[in-house]
Coordinates of C-alpha atoms and ligand atoms in Angstrom, one line a residue:
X1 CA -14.7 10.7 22.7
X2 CA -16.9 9.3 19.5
X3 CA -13.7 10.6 17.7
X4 CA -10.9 8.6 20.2
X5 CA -13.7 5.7 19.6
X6 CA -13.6 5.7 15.8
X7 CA -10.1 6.0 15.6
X8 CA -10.0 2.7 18.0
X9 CA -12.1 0.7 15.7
X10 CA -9.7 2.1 12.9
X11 CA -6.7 0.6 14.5
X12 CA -8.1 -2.6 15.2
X13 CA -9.4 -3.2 11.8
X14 CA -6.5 -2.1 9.9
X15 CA -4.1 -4.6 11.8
X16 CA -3.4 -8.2 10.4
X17 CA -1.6 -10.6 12.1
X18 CA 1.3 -11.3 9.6
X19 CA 3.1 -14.4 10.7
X20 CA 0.4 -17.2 11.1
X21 CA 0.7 -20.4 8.4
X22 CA -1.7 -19.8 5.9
X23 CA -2.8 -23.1 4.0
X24 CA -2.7 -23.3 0.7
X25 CA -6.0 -25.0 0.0
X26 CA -9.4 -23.1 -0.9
X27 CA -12.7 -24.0 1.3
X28 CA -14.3 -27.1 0.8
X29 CA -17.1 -25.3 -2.3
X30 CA -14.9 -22.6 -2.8
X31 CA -16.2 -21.2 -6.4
X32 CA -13.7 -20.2 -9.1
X33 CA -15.0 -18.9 -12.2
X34 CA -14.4 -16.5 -15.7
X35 CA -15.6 -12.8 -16.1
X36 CA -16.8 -11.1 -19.8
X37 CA -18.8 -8.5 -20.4
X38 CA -21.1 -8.3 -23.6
X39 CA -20.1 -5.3 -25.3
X40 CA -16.5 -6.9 -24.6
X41 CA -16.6 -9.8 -26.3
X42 CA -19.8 -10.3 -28.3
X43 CA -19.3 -7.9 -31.8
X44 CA -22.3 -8.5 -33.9
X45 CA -23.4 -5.4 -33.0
X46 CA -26.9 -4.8 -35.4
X47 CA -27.0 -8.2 -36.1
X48 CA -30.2 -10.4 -35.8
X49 CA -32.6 -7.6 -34.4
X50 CA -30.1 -5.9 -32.2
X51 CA -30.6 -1.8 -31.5
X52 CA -28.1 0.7 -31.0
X53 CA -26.8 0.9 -27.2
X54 CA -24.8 3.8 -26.1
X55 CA -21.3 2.4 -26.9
X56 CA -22.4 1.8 -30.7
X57 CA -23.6 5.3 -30.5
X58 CA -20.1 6.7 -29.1
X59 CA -18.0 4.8 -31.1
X60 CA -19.8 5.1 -34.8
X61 CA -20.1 9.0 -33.7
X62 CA -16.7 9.6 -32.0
X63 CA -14.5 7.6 -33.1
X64 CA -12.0 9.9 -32.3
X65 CA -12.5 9.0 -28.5
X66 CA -11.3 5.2 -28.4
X67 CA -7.4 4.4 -28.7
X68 CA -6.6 3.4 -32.2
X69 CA -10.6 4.2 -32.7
X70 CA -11.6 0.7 -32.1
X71 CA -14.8 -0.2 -31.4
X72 CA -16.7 -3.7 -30.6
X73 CA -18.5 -4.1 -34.0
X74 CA -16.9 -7.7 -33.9
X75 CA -14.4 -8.0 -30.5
X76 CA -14.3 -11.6 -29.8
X77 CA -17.3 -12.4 -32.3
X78 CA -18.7 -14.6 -29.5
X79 CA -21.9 -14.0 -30.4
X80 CA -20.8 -16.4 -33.1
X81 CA -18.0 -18.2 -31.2
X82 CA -19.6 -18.9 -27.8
X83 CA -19.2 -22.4 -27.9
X84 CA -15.3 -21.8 -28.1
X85 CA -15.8 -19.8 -25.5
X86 CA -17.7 -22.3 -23.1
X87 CA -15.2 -24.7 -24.7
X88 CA -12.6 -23.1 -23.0
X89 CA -14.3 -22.3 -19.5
X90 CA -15.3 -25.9 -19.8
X91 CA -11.5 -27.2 -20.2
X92 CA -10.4 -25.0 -17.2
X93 CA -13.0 -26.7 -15.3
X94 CA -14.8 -23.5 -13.4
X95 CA -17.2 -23.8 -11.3
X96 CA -18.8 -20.9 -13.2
X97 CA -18.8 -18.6 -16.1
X98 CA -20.0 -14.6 -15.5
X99 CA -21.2 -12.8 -18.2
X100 CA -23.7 -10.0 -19.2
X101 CA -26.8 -9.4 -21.4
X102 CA -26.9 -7.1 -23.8
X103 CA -29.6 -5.0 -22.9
X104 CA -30.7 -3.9 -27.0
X105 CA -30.7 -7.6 -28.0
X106 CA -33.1 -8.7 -25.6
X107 CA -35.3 -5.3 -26.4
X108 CA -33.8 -3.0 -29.3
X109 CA -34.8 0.3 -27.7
X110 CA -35.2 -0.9 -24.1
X111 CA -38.5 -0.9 -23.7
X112 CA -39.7 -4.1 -22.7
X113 CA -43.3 -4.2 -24.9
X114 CA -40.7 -4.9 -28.3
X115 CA -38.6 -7.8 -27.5
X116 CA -36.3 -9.3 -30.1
X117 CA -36.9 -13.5 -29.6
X118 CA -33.5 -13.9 -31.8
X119 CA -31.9 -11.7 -28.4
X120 CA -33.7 -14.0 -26.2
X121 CA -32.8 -17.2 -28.2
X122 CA -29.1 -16.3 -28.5
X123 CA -28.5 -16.3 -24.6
X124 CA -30.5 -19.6 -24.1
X125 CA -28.0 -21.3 -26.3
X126 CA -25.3 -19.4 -24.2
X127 CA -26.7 -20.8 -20.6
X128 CA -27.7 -24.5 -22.1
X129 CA -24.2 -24.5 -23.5
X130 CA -22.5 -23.7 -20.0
X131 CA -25.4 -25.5 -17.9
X132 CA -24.6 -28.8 -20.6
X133 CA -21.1 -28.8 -20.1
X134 CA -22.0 -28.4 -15.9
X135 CA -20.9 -24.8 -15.8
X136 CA -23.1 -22.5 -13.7
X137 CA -24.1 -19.6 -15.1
X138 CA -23.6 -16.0 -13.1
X139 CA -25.5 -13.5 -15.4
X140 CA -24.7 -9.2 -14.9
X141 CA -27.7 -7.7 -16.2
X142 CA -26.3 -4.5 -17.1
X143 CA -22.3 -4.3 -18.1
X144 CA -22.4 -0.7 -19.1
X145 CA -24.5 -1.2 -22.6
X146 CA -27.2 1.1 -21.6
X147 CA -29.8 1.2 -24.8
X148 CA -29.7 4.6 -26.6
X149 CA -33.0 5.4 -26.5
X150 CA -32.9 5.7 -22.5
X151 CA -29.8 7.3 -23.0
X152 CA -31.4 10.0 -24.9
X153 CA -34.4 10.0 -21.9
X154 CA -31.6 10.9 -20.0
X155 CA -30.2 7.7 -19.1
X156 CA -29.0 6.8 -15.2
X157 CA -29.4 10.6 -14.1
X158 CA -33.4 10.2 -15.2
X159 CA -35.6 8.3 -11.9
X160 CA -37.5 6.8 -14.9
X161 CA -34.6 4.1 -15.1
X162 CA -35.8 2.4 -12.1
X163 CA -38.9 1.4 -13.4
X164 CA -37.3 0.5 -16.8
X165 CA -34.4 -1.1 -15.3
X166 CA -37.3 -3.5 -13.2
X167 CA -39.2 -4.1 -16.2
X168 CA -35.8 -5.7 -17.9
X169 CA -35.5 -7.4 -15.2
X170 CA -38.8 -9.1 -15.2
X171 CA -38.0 -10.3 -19.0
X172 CA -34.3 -11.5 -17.7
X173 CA -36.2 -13.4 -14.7
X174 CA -38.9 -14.9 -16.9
X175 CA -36.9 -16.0 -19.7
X176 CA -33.9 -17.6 -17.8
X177 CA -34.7 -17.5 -14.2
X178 CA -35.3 -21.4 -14.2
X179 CA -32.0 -22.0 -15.3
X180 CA -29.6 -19.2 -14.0
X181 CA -28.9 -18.9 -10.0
X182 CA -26.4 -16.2 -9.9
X183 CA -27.5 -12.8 -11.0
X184 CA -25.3 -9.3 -10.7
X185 CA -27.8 -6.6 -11.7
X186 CA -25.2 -3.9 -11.9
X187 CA -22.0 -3.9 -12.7
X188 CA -20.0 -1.5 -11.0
X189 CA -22.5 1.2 -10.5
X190 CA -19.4 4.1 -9.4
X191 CA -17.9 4.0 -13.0
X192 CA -20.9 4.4 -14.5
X193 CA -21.4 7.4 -12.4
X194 CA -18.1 8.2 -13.8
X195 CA -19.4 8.1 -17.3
X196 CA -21.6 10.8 -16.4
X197 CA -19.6 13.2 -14.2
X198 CA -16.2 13.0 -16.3
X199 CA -16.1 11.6 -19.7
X200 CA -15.1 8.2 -18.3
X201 CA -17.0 5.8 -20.8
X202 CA -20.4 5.8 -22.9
X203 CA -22.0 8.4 -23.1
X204 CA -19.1 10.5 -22.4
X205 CA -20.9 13.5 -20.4
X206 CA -19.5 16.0 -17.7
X207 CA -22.7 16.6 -15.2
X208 CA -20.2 17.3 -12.6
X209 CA -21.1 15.6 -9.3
X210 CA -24.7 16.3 -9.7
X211 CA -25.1 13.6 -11.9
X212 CA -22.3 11.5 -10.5
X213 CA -24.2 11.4 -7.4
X214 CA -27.9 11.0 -9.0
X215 CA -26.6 8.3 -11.3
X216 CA -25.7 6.2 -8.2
X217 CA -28.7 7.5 -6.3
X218 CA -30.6 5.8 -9.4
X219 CA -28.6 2.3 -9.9
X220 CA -29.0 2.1 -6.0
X221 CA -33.1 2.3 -6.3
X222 CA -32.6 0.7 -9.4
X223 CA -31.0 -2.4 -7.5
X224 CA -33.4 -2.2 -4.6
X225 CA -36.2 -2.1 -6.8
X226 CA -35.3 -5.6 -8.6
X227 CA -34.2 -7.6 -5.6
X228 CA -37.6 -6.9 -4.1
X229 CA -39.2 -7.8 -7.7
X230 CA -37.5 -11.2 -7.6
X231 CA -38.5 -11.6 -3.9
X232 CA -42.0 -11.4 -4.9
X233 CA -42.5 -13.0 -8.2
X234 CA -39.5 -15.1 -8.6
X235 CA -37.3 -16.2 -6.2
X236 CA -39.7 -18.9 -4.1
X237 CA -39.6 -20.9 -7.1
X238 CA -36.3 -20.5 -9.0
X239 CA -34.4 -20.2 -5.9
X240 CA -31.4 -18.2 -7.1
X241 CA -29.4 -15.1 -5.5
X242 CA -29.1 -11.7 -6.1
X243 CA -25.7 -8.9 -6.0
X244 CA -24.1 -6.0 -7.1
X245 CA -20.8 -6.0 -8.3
X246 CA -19.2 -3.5 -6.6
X247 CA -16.1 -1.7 -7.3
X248 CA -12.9 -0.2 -5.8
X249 CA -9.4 0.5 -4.7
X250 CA -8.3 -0.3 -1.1
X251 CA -7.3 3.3 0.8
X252 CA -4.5 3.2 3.0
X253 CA -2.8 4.9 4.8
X254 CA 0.3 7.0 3.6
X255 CA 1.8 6.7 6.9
X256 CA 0.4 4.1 9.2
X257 CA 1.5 5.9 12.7
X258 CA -0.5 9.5 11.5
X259 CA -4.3 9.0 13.0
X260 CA -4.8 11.9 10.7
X261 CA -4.0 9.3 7.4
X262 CA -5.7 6.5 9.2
X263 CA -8.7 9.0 9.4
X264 CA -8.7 9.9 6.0
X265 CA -8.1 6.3 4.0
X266 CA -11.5 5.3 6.4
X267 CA -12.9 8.4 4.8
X268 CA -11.5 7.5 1.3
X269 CA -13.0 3.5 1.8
X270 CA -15.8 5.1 3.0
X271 CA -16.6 7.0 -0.7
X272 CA -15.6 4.3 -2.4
X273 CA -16.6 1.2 -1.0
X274 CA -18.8 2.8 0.8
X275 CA -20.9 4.7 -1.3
X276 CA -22.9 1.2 -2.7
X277 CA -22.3 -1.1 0.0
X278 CA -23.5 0.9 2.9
X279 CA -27.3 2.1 1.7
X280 CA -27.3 -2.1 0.5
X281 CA -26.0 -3.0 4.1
X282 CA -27.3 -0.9 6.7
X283 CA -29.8 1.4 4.6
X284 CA -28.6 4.6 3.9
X285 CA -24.7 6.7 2.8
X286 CA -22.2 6.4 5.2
X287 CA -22.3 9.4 7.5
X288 CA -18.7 10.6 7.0
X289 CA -19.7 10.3 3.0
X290 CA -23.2 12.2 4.0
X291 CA -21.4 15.0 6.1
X292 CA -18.6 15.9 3.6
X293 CA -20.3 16.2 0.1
X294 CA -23.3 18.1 2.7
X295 CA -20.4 19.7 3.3
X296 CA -18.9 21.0 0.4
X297 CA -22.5 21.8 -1.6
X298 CA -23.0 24.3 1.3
X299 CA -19.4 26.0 0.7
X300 CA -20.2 25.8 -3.0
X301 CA -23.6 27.8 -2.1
X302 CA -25.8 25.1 -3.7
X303 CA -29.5 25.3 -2.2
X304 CA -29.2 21.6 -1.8
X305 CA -26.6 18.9 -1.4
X306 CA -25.4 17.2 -4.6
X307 CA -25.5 13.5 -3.1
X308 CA -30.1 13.0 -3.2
X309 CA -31.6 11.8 0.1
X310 CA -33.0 8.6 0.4
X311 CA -36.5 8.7 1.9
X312 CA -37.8 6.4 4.9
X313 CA -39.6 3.9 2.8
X314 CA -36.3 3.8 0.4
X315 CA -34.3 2.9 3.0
X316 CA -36.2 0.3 4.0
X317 CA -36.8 -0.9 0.5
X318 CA -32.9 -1.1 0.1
X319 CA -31.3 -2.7 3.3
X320 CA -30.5 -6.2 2.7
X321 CA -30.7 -6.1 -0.8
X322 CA -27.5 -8.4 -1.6
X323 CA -27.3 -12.4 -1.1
X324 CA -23.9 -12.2 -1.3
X325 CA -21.2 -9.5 -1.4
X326 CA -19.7 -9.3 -5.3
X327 CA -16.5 -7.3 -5.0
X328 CA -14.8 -6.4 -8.4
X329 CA -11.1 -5.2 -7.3
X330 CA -7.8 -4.8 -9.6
X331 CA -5.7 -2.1 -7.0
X332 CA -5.2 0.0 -3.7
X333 CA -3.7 3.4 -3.2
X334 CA -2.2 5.1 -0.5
X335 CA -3.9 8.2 1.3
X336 CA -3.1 11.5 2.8
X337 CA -4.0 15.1 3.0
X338 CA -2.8 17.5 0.3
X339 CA -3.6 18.4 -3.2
X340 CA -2.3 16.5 -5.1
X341 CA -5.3 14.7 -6.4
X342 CA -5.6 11.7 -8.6
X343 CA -8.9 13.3 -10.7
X344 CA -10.3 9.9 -11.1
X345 CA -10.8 10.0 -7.7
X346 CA -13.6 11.9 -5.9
X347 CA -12.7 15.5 -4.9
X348 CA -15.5 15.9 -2.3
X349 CA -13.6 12.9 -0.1
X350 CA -10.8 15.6 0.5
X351 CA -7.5 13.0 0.1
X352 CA -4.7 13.0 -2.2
X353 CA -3.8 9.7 -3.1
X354 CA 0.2 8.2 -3.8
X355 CA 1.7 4.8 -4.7
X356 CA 4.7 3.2 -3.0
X357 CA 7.8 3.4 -5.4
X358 CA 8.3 -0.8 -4.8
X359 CA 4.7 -1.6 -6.0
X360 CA 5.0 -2.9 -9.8
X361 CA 2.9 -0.9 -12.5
X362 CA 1.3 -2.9 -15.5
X363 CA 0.7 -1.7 -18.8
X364 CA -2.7 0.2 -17.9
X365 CA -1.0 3.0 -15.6
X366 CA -4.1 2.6 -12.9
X367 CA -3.1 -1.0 -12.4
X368 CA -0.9 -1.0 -9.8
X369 CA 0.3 -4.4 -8.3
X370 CA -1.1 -4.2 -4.6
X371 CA -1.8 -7.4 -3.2
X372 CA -2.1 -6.6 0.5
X373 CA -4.8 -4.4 -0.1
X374 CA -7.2 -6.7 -1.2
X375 CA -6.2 -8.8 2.0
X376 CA -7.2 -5.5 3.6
X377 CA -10.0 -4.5 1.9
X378 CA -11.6 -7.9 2.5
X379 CA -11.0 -7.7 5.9
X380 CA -12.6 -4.0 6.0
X381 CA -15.7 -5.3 4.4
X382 CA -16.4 -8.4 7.2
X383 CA -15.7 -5.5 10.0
X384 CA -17.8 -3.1 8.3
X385 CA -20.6 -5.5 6.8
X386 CA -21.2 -8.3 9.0
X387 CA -18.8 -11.1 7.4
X388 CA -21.4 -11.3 4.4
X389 CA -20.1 -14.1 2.0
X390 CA -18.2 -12.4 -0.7
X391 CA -17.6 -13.9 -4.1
X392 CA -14.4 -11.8 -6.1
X393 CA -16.8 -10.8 -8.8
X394 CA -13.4 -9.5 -11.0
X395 CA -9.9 -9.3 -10.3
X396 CA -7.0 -9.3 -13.1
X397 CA -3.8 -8.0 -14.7
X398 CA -3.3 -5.9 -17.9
X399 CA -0.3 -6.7 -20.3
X400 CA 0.5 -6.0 -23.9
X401 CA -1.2 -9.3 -24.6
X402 CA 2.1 -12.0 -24.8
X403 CA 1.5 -15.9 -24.5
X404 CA 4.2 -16.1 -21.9
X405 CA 2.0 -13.7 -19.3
X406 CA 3.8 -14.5 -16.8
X407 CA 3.3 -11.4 -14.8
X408 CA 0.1 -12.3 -15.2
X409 CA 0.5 -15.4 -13.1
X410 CA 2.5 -13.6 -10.3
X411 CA -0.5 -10.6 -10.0
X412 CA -3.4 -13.8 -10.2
X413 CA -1.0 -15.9 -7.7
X414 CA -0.6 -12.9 -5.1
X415 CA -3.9 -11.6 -5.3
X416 CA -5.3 -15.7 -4.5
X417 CA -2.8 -15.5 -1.6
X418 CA -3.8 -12.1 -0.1
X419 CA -8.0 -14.0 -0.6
X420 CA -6.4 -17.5 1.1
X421 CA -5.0 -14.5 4.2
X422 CA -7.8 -13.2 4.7
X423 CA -10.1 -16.6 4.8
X424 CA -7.7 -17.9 6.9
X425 CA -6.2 -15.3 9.4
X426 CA -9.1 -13.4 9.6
X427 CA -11.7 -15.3 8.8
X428 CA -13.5 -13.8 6.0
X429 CA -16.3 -15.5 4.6
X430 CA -15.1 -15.6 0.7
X431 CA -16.6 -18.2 -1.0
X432 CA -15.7 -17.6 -4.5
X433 CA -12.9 -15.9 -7.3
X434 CA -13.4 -15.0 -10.7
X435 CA -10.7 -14.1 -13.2
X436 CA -11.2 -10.9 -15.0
X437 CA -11.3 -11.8 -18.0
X438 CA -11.5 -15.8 -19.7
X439 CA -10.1 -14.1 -23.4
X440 CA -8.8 -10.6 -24.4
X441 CA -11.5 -8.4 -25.2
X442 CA -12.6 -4.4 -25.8
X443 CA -10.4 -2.5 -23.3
X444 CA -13.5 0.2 -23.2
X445 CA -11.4 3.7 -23.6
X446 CA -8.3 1.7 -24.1
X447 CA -9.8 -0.1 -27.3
X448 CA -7.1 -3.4 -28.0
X449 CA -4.4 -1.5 -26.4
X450 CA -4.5 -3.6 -23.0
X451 CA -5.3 -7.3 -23.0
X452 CA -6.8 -8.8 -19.6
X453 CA -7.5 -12.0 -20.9
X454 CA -6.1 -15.4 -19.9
X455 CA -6.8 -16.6 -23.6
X456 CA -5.4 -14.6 -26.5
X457 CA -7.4 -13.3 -29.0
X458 CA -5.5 -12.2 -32.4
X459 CA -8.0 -9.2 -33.3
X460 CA -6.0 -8.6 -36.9
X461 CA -7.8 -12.5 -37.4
X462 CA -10.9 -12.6 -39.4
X463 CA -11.6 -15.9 -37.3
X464 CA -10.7 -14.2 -34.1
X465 CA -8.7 -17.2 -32.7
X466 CA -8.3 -18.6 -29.6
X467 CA -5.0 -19.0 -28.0
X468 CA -4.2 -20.2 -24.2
X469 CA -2.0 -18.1 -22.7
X470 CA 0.6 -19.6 -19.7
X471 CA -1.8 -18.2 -17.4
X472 CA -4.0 -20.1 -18.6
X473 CA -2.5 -23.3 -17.3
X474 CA -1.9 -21.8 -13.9
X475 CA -5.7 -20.9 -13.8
X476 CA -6.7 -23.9 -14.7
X477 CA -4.2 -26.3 -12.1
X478 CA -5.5 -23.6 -8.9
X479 CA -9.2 -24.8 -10.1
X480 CA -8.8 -28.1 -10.7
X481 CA -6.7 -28.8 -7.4
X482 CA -8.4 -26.2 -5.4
X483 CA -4.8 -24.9 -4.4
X484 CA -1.9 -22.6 -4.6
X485 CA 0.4 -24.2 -5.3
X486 CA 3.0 -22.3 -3.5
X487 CA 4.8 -22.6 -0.2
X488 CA 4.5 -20.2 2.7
Ligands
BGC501 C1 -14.8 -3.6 -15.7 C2 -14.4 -4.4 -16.9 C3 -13.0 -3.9 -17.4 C4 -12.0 -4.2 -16.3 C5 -10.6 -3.8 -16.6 C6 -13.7 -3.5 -14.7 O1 -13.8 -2.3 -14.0 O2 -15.9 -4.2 -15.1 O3 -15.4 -4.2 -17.9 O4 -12.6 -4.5 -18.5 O5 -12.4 -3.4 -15.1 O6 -10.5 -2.4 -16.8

């Protein structure tokens, strides 16, 4: 019966009425903004009191493991070029710029009893800059730049990192609270989990699922730990809100009429999706997550399961711990039973995952074009979540970096569409898109190799300039009239 009932619930939510007019006007306050990240873009990697974090580590020691063996010693040189940078968000006319802090400048080594003022100074220009030219800024406190010396205490497998993590946070809150409302603490937790369980990204390790599962167990209390922080110290008097940027793909099923498919893509959103939002939303893992990695640890003759329990208080500590939901989403896969298993994808979910033939491929062979899915996967997160408001934390295309992107334009256009569908038909509560990225930047694994950026950067250019791309224009007419302008 609780199966029938599930499946029910499945049904419903995975139907969308496909003929209604949808407008092509955002929300009255609909936010549209820019994404970086600060290993990315920023370069001046031991300059001005800076400490080695673990990508300087991996790339200085392994070169070997980049494409081409970049690294970001310089990237965009915005450390040195923000202004352009701002310049540019400025000219597009965003509502509001998202970047990260680099967690070494601020405190070489991590630790919060050294800080390094010329850190602290540097991202003050960076937010009076945007703030000056009326550009809000949304801050990720941690973009994957973990500080080597808590890498070497183990990094995000070590419980130590939530009180570290908080004590960042603290300096982050006191330094720019009064002037930054929009805060991300992590970015994408499941690929940093990644970076730990199979040589994803920095620092490259293979702890198996025991540490992917521990590193997300930690960013979770991690998370939990800093919302309640600004709760209590901060947030009467600077009056800002708090996220995660949350990652994934959008499961569904390989063929719509199998209940069996329909059953597993649930079970595939439910790992992916899942895994961060539910413990944020209702307290603890998803059950179906909770009852299949149990699951498998038993078979595997572990004495205990490799995803940790959260305890009583935890859970308490950790439900409602998200103003608003920040979903960071790029593509969407198709599900079914079988064995043929993307590797990137969990093992313990049990589902084999396909593309559809028709659906385009961009130059980074995990980006697939998919725009209904995000339609879909928005419309899974106000059935499964409550209709929190949802701000598009990163969304964008990956090209061989050309002027004339226009493929770029047709992936930003379709993926606006599928967000205008789902506000519309189905009344999701998204209040804002950002643009992954504002200029070409470090690819992570890919070095140069894949450009995301709707400025071009030449790299080969001592100066690093700046080059609008065509997307560039499209961006900037969907802000500035607050519409797509296409007909439906
Ligand atoms: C990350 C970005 C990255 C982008 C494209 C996101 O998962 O947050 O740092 O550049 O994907 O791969």
């Amino acid at each position: 019966m609780r199966n029938l009932h599930n499946l029910i619930v499945i049904v419903i939510i995975t139907i969308i009425p496909k003929s209604l007019t949808i407008k092509s006007e955002f929300p009255d306050g609909f936010l549209f903004g820019a994404s970086t990240a600060s290993y990315q873009i920023e370069g001046a990697w031991n300059e001005d009191g800076k400490g080695e974090n673990i990508w300087d580590k991996m790339v200085h020691s392994r070169p070997e493991l980049v494409k081409d063996s970049a690294n970001g010693d310089v990237a965009c040189d915005s450390y040195h070029k923000y202004k352009e940078d701002v310049a540019l968000a400025k000219d597009l006319n965003l509502n509001f710029y998202r970047f990260s802090i680099s967690w070494t400048r601020i405190a070489p080594t991590g630790e919060m009893h050294k800080l390094n003022p010329k850190g602290i100074d540097y991202y003050n220009r960076l937010i009076d800059e945007l703030l000056a030219n009326n550009i809000e800024p949304m801050v990720t406190m941690y973009h994957w730049d973990l500080p080597q010396y808590l890498q070497d205490l183990g990094g995000w497998v070590n419980p130590i990192m939530v009180d570290y993590f908080t004590e960042y946070a603290k300096v982050l809150f006191s330094n720019f609270g009064d002037k930054v409302k929009w805060w991300i603490t992590l970015n994408e937790p499941k690929e940093t989990c990644r970076a730990y369980s199979n040589h994803s990204y920095a620092p490259y390790l293979n702890l198996n699922n025991t540490g992917y599962y521990m590193a997300g167990h930690i960013q979770l209390l991690a998370h939990s730990k800093v919302y309640h922080l600004y709760n209590e110290l901060f947030r009467d008097k600077q009056k800002g809100k708090i996220s995660i940027s949350i990652s994934g793909a959008f499961y569904m099923p390989k063929n719509e009429s199998s209940v069996d498919d329909m059953e597993i893509a649930d079970r595939a959103n439910n790992f992916e999706i899942g895994w961060f939002s539910h413990p944020i939303y209702k307290g603890d893992y998803s059950p179906i997550m909770r009852k299949f990695v149990d699951r498998k640890s038993k078979e595997e003759g572990r004495p205990w399961s490799t995803l940790p329990t959260f305890t009583d208080e935890e859970i308490k500590l950790l439900i409602g711990t998200a103003d608003f939901y920040a979903l960071n989403h790029y593509s969407s896969r198709l599900v079914t039973s079988g064995s043929e298993l993307d590797p990137s994808f969990n093992s313990d979910a049990e589902y084999s995952t396909f593309v559809d033939e028709s659906w385009p491929v961009s130059i980074a062979p995990w980006l697939i074009v998919v725009p209904e899915g995000l339609h879909k996967l928005l419309v899974w997160i106000k059935n499964q979540y409550n209709n929190p408001p949802v701000i598009i934390t990163e969304n964008g295309y990956a090209d061989d970096g050309r002027i004339n992107d226009l493929e770029r334009i047709d992936y930003i256009k379709s993926y606006l569409n599928s967000t205008l569908k789902a506000i519309y038909q189905n009344k999701c509560n998204v209040i804002g898109y950002t643009c992954w990225s504002l200029i070409d930047n470090f690819e992570w694994m890919d070095g140069y190799r894949y450009h995301f950026g709707m400025v071009h950067v030449d790299f080969n250019d001592p100066l690093r300039q700046r080059v609008p791309k065509a997307s560039y224009q499209f961006y900037k007419n969907v802000v500035t009239n607050g519409k797509l302008d296409v007909q439906y």
